[in-house]
Short mmCIF file of C-alpha atoms and ligand atoms in Angstrom, two decimals:
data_model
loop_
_atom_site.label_atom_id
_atom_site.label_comp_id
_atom_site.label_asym_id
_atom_site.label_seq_id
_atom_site.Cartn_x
_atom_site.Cartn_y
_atom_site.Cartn_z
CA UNK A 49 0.00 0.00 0.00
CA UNK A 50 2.75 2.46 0.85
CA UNK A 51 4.82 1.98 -2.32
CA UNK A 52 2.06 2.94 -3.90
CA UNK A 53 2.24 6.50 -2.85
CA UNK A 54 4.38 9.29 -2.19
CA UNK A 55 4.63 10.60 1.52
CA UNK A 56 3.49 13.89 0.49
CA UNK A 57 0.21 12.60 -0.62
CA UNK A 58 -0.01 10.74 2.50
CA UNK A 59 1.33 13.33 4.63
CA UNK A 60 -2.08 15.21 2.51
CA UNK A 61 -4.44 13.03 3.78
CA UNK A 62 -3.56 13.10 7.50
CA UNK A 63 -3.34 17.22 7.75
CA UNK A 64 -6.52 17.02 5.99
CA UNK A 65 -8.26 14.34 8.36
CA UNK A 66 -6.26 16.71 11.39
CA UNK A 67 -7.79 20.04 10.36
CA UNK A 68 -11.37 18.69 10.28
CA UNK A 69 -11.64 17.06 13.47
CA UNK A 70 -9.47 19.88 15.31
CA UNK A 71 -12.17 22.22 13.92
CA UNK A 72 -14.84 20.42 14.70
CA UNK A 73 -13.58 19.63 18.10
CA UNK A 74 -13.02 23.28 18.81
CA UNK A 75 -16.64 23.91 18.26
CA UNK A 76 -17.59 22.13 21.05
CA UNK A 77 -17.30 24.36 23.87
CA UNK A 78 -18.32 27.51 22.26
CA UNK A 79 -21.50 25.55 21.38
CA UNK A 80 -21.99 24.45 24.92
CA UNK A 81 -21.26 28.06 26.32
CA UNK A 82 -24.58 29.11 23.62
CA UNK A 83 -22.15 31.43 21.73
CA UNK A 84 -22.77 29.69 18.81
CA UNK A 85 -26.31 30.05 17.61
CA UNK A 86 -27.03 27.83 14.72
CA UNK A 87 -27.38 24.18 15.12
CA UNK A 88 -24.04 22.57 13.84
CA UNK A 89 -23.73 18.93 12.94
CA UNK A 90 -20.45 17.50 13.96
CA UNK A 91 -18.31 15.52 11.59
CA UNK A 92 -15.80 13.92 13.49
CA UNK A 93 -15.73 10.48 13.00
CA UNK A 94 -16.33 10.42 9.45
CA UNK A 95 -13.12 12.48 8.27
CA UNK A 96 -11.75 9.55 6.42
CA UNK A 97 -14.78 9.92 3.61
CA UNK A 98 -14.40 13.58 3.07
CA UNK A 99 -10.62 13.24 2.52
CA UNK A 100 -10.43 10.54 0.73
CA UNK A 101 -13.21 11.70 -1.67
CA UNK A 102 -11.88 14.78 -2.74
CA UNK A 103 -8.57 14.03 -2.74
CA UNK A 104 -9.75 11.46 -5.44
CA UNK A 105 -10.70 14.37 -7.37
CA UNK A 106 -9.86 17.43 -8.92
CA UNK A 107 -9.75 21.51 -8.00
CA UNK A 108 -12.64 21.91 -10.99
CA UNK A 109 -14.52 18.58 -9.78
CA UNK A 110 -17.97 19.56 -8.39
CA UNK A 111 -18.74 18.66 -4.84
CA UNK A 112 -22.25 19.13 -2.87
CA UNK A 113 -23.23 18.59 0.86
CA UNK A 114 -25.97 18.17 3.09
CA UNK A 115 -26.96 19.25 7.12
CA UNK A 116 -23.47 17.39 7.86
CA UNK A 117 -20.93 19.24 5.48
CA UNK A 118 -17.86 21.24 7.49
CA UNK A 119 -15.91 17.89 5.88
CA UNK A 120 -17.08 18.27 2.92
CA UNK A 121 -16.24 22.03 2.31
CA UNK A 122 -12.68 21.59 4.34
CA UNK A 123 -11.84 18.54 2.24
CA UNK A 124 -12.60 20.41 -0.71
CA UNK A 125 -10.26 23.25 -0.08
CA UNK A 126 -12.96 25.49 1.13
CA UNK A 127 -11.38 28.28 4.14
CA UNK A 128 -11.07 27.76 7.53
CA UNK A 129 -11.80 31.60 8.61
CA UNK A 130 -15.05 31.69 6.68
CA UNK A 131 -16.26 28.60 7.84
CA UNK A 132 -15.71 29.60 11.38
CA UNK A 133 -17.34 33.43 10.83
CA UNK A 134 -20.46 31.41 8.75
CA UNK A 135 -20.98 29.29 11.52
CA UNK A 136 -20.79 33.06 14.06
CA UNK A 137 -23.12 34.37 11.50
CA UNK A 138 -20.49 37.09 10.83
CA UNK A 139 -20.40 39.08 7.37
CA UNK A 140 -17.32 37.24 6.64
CA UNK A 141 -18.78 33.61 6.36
CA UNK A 142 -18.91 31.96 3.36
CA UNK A 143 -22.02 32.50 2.77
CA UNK A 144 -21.95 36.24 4.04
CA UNK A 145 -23.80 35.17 7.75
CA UNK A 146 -26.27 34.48 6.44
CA UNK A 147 -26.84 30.50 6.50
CA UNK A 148 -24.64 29.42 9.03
CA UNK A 149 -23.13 25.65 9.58
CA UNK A 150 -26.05 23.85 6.96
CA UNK A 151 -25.53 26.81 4.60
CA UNK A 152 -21.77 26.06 3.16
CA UNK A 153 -20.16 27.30 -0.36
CA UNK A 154 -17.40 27.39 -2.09
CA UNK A 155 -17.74 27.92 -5.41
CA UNK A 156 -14.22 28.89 -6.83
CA UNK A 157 -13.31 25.47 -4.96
CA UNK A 158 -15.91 23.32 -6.73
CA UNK A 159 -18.17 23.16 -3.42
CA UNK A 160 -21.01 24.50 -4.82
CA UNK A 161 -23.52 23.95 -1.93
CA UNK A 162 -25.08 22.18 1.17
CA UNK A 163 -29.00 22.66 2.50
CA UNK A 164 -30.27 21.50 5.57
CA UNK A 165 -33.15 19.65 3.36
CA UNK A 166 -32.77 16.25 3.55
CA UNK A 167 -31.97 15.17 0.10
CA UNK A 168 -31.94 18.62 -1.04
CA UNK A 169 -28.75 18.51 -3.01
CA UNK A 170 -29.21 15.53 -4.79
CA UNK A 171 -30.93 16.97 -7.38
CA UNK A 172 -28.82 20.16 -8.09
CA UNK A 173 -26.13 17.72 -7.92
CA UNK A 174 -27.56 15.85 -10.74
CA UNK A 175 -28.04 19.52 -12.91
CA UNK A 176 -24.60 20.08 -12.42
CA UNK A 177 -23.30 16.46 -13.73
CA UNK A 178 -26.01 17.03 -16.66
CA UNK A 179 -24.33 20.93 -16.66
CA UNK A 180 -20.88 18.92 -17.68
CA UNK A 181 -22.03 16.29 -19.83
CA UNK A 182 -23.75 18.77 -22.05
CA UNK A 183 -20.78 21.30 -22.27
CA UNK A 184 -18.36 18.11 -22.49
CA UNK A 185 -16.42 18.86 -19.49
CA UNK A 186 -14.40 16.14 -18.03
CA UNK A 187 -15.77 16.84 -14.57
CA UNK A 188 -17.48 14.93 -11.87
CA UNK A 189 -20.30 16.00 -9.43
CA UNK A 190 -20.19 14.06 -5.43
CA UNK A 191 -23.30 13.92 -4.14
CA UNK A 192 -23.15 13.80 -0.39
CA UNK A 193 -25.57 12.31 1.60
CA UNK A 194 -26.32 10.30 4.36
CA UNK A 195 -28.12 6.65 5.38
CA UNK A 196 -31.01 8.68 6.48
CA UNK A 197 -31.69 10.41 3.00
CA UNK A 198 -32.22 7.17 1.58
CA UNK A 199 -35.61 7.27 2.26
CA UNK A 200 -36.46 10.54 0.19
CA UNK A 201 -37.97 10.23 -3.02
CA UNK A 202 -35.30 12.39 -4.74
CA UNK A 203 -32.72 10.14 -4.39
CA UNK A 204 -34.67 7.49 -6.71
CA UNK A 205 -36.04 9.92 -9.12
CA UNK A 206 -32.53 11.12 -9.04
CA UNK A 207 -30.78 7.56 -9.54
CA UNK A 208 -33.15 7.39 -12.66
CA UNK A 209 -32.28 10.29 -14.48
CA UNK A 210 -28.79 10.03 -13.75
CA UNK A 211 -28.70 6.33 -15.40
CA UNK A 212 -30.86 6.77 -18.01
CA UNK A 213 -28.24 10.05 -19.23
CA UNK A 214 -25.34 8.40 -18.53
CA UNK A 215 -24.36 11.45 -15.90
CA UNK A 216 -20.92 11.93 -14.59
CA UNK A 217 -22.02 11.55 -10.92
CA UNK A 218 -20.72 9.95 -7.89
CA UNK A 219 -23.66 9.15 -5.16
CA UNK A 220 -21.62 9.11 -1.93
CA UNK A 221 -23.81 7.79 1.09
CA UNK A 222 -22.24 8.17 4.60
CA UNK A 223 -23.93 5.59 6.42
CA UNK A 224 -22.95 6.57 10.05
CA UNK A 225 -25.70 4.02 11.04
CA UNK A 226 -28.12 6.28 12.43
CA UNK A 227 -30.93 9.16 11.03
CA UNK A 228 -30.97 11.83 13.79
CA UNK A 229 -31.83 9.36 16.52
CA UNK A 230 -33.49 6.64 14.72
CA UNK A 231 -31.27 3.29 14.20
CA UNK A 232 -31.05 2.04 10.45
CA UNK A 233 -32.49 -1.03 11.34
CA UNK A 234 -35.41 0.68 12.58
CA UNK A 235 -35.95 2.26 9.13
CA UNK A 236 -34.59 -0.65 6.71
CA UNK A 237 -35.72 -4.11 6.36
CA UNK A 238 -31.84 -4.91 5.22
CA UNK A 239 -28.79 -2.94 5.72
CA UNK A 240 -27.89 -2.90 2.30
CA UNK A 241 -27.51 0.35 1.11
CA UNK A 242 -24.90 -0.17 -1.84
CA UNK A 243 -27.46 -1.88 -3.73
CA UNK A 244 -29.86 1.19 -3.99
CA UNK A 245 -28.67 2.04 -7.95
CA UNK A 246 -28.71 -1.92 -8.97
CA UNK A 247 -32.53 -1.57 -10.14
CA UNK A 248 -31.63 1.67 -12.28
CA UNK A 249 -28.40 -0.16 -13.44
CA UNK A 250 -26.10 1.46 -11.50
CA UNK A 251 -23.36 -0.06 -9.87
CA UNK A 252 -22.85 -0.17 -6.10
CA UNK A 253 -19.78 -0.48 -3.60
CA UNK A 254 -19.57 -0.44 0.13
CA UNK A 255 -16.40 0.39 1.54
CA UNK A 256 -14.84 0.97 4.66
CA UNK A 257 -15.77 4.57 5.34
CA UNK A 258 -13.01 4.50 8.35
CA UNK A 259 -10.07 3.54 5.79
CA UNK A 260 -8.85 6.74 3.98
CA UNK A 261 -7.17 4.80 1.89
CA UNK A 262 -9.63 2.66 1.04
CA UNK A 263 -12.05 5.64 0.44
CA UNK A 264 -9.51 7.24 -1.78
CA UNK A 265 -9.10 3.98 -4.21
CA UNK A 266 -13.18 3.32 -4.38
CA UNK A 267 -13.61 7.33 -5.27
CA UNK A 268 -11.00 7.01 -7.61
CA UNK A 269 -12.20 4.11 -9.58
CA UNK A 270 -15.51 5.77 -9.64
CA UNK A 271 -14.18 8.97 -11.06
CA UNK A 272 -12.59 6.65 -13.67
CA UNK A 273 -16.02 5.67 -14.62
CA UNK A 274 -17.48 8.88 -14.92
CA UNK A 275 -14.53 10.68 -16.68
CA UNK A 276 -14.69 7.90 -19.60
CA UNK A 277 -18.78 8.36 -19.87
CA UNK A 278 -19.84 5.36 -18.29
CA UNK A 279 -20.83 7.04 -15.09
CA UNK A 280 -22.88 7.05 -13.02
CA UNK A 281 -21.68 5.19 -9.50
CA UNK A 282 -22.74 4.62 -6.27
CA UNK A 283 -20.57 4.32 -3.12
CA UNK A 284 -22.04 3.21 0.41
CA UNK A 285 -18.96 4.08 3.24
CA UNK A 286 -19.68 2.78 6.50
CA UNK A 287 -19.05 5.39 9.20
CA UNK A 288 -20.22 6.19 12.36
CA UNK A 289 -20.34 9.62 14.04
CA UNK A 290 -18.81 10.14 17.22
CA UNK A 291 -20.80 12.75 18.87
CA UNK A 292 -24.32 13.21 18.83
CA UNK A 293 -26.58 14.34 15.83
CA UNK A 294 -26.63 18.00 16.13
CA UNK A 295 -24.67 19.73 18.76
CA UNK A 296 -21.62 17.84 20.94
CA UNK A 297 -23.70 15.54 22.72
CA UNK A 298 -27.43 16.52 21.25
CA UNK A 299 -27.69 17.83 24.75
CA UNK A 300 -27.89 21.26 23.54
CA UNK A 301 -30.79 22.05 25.57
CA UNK A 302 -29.65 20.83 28.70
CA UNK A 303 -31.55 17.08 28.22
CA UNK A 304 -29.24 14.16 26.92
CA UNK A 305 -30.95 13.22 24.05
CA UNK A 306 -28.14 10.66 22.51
CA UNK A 307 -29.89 7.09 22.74
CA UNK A 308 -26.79 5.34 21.04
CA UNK A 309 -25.89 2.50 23.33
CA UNK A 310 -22.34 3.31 25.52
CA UNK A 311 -20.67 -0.10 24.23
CA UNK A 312 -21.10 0.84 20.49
CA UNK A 313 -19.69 4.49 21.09
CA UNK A 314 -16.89 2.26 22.43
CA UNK A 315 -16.60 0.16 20.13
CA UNK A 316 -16.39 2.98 17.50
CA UNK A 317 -13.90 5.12 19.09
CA UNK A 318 -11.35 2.15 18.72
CA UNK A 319 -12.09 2.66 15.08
CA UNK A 320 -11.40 6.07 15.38
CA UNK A 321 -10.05 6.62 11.56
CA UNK A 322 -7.62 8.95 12.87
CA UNK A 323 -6.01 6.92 15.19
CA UNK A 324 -6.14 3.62 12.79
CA UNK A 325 -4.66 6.13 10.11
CA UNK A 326 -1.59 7.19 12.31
CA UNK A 327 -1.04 3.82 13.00
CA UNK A 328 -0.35 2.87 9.61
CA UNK A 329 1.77 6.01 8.74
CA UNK A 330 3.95 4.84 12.41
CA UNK A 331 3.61 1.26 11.04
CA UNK A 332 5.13 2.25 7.36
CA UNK A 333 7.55 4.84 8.63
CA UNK A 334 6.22 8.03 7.05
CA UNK A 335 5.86 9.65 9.83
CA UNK A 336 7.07 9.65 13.77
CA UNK A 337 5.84 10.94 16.75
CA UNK A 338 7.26 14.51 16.68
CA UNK A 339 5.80 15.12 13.40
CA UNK A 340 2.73 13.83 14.19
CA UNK A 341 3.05 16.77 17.08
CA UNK A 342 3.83 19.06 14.96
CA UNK A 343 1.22 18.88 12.38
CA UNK A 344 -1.07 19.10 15.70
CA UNK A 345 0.18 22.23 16.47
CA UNK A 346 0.13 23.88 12.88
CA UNK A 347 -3.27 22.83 12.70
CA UNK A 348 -4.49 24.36 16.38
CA UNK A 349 -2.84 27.70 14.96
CA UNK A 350 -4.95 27.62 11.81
CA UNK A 351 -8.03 27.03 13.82
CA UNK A 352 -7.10 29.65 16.21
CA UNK A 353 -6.58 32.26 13.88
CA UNK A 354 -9.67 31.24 12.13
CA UNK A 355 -11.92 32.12 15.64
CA UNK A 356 -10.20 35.16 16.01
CA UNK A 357 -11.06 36.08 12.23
CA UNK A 358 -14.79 35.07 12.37
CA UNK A 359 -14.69 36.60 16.49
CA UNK A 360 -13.16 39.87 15.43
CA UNK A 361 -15.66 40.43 12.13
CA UNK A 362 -18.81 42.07 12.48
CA UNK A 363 -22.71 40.73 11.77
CA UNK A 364 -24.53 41.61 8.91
CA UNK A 365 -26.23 45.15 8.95
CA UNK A 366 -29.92 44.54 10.20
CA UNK A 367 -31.28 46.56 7.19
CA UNK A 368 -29.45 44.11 4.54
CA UNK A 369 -30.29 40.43 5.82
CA UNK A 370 -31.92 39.78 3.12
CA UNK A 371 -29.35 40.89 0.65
CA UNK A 372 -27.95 38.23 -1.28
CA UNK A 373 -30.32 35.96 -0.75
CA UNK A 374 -30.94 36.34 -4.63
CA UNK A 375 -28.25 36.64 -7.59
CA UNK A 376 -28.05 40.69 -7.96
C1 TPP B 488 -36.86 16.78 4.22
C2 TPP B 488 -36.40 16.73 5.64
N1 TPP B 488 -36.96 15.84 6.50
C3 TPP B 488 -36.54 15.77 7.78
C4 TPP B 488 -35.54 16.62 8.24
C5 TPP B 488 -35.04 16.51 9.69
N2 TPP B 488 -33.72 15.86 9.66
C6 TPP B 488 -32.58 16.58 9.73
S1 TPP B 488 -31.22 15.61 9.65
C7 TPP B 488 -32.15 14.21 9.53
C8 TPP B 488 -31.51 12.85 9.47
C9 TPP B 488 -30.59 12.70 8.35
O1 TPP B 488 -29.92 11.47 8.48
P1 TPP B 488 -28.82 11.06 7.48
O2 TPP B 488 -29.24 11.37 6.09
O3 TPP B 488 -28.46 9.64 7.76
O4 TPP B 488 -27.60 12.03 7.82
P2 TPP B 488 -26.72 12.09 9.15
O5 TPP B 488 -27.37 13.12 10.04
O6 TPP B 488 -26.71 10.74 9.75
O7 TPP B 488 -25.39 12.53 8.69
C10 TPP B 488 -33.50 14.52 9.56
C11 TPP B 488 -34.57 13.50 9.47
C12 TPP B 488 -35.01 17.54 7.33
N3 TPP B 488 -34.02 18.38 7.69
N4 TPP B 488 -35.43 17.56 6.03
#
């Protein structure tokens, strides 16, 4: 596995995994102090799928998120600063203050989007991969979803279209096992989610959400597909999130709301991707402890600087919130 890569590129892949879940992490206690406002759905746990995704792709590739997305939009290349100021409502967000953690974009970084709708991507996603075909663009569109959205409508209407034109368009589920606080097999007769395209032809792969690695190869392969027309794919990566669904502990409102059984936390956490990732890179020699350290503390002092930019900008004028809110 090592041979086949360079240590920069691997070296890539743990900074990226690094800066998402120190950012994340450092949301916590601002959360539980109710500085920040808007509900924000934690991603650590599932930093191995964002990073391996897009670093399967390219700068001009299209990306699109859901409820769940600071991953997504970090992965992608989006800024630290801005996603810390969206997510203060400040005038410096990326989306001006005006969406907050659900409301992500970075468009000159091929994120184009993420709603808080369930689902609600899926189907710009799909515009945008029949945006490329038709322009004959060698680019491919990740839609981002999760286990939950699998039971919206969109997604099959969406699976349809998408097969029938041949579209250049990755569905990427994140099945972290749960929808809000409702346990897949409470929803699913079968937990088998890779096979959702199989009836509208499309092929299906479940891999090891936890294995960056492993993410990286499936995405790649997939973007293979697409690039030589004979898109689209579907991906299922098996996840799980390790804090609750919105907020640190969904205890936001002073009630512990999490019903996820202690022993499977547990049981998670030793499959913290993370941990199994700096293992390997230990294991292979690409890295040692000190560096390890030091790519900590780079890292904190990006996320630092990124709450004192969002802390030190100001809110949107009172008069103007609904400015930009349409193309002017
Ligand atoms: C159309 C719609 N229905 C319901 C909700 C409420 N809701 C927000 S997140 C969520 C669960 C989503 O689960 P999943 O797709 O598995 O994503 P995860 O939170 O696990 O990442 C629900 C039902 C919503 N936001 N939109």
């Amino acid at each position: 596995m090592r041979k086949k890569y360079n240590k920069n590129f691997l070296v890539g892949l743990y900074r990226t995994m690094m800066r998402i879940r120190i950012c994340e992490e450092s949301l916590v206690e601002p959360i539980l102090r109710g500085e920040v406002k808007c509900p924000c759905h934690l991603y650590s746990g599932e930093e191995a799928i964002a990073t391996g995704v897009c670093a399967a792709l390219d700068e001009s590739d299209y990306i699109f998120g859901s409820h769940r997305s600071h991953g997504h939009y970090l992965a992608k290349g989006g800024s630290m600063p801005e996603l810390i100021a969206e997510i203060y409502g400040k005038e410096t967000g990326c989306s001006k203050g005006r969406g907050g953690s659900m409301h992500l974009i970075a468009p000159e970084k091929g994120m184009l989007g993420a709603v808080p709708i369930v689902g609600g991507t899926i189907s710009i996603a799909l515009g945008a991969a029949l945006a490329s075909k038709i322009r004959k663009q060698k680019r491919v569109t990740v839609s981002f979803f999760g286990d939950g959205t699998t039971g919206e409508g969109v997604l099959y209407e969406s699976l349809n279209f998408a097969s029938l034109k041949k579209l250049p368009i990755i569905f990427a589920c994140e099945n972290n096992l749960y929808s809000t606080h409702l346990p897949i097999r409470e929803c699913r007769l079968q937990n088998n989610i890779f096979k959702t395209g199989v009836p509208f032809g499309i092929p299906g792969d479940r891999v090891d959400g936890n294995n960056v690695l492993k993410v990286y190869e499936s995405t790649k392969a997939a973007v293979e597909i697409c690039k030589k027309g004979n898109g689209p794919v579907f991906i299922e990566f098996l996840t799980y999130r390790l804090r609750g669904h919105v907020g640190p502990d969904d205890n936001i409102h002073g009630m512990r709301t999490d019903i996820r059984p202690k022993e499977e936390i547990e049981r998670w956490q030793k499959k913290d991707p993370i941990k199994r990732y700096e293992r390997f890179l230990f294991k292979n020699k690409i890295l040692v402890k000190q560096e390890v350290e030091m790519i900590r503390k780079e890292v904190e002092q990006e996320v630092n600087n990124s709450f004192a930019f969002a802390l030190s900008s100001s809110y949107p004028k009172e008069m103007e919130l609904t400015k930009y809110v349409f193309k002017e």
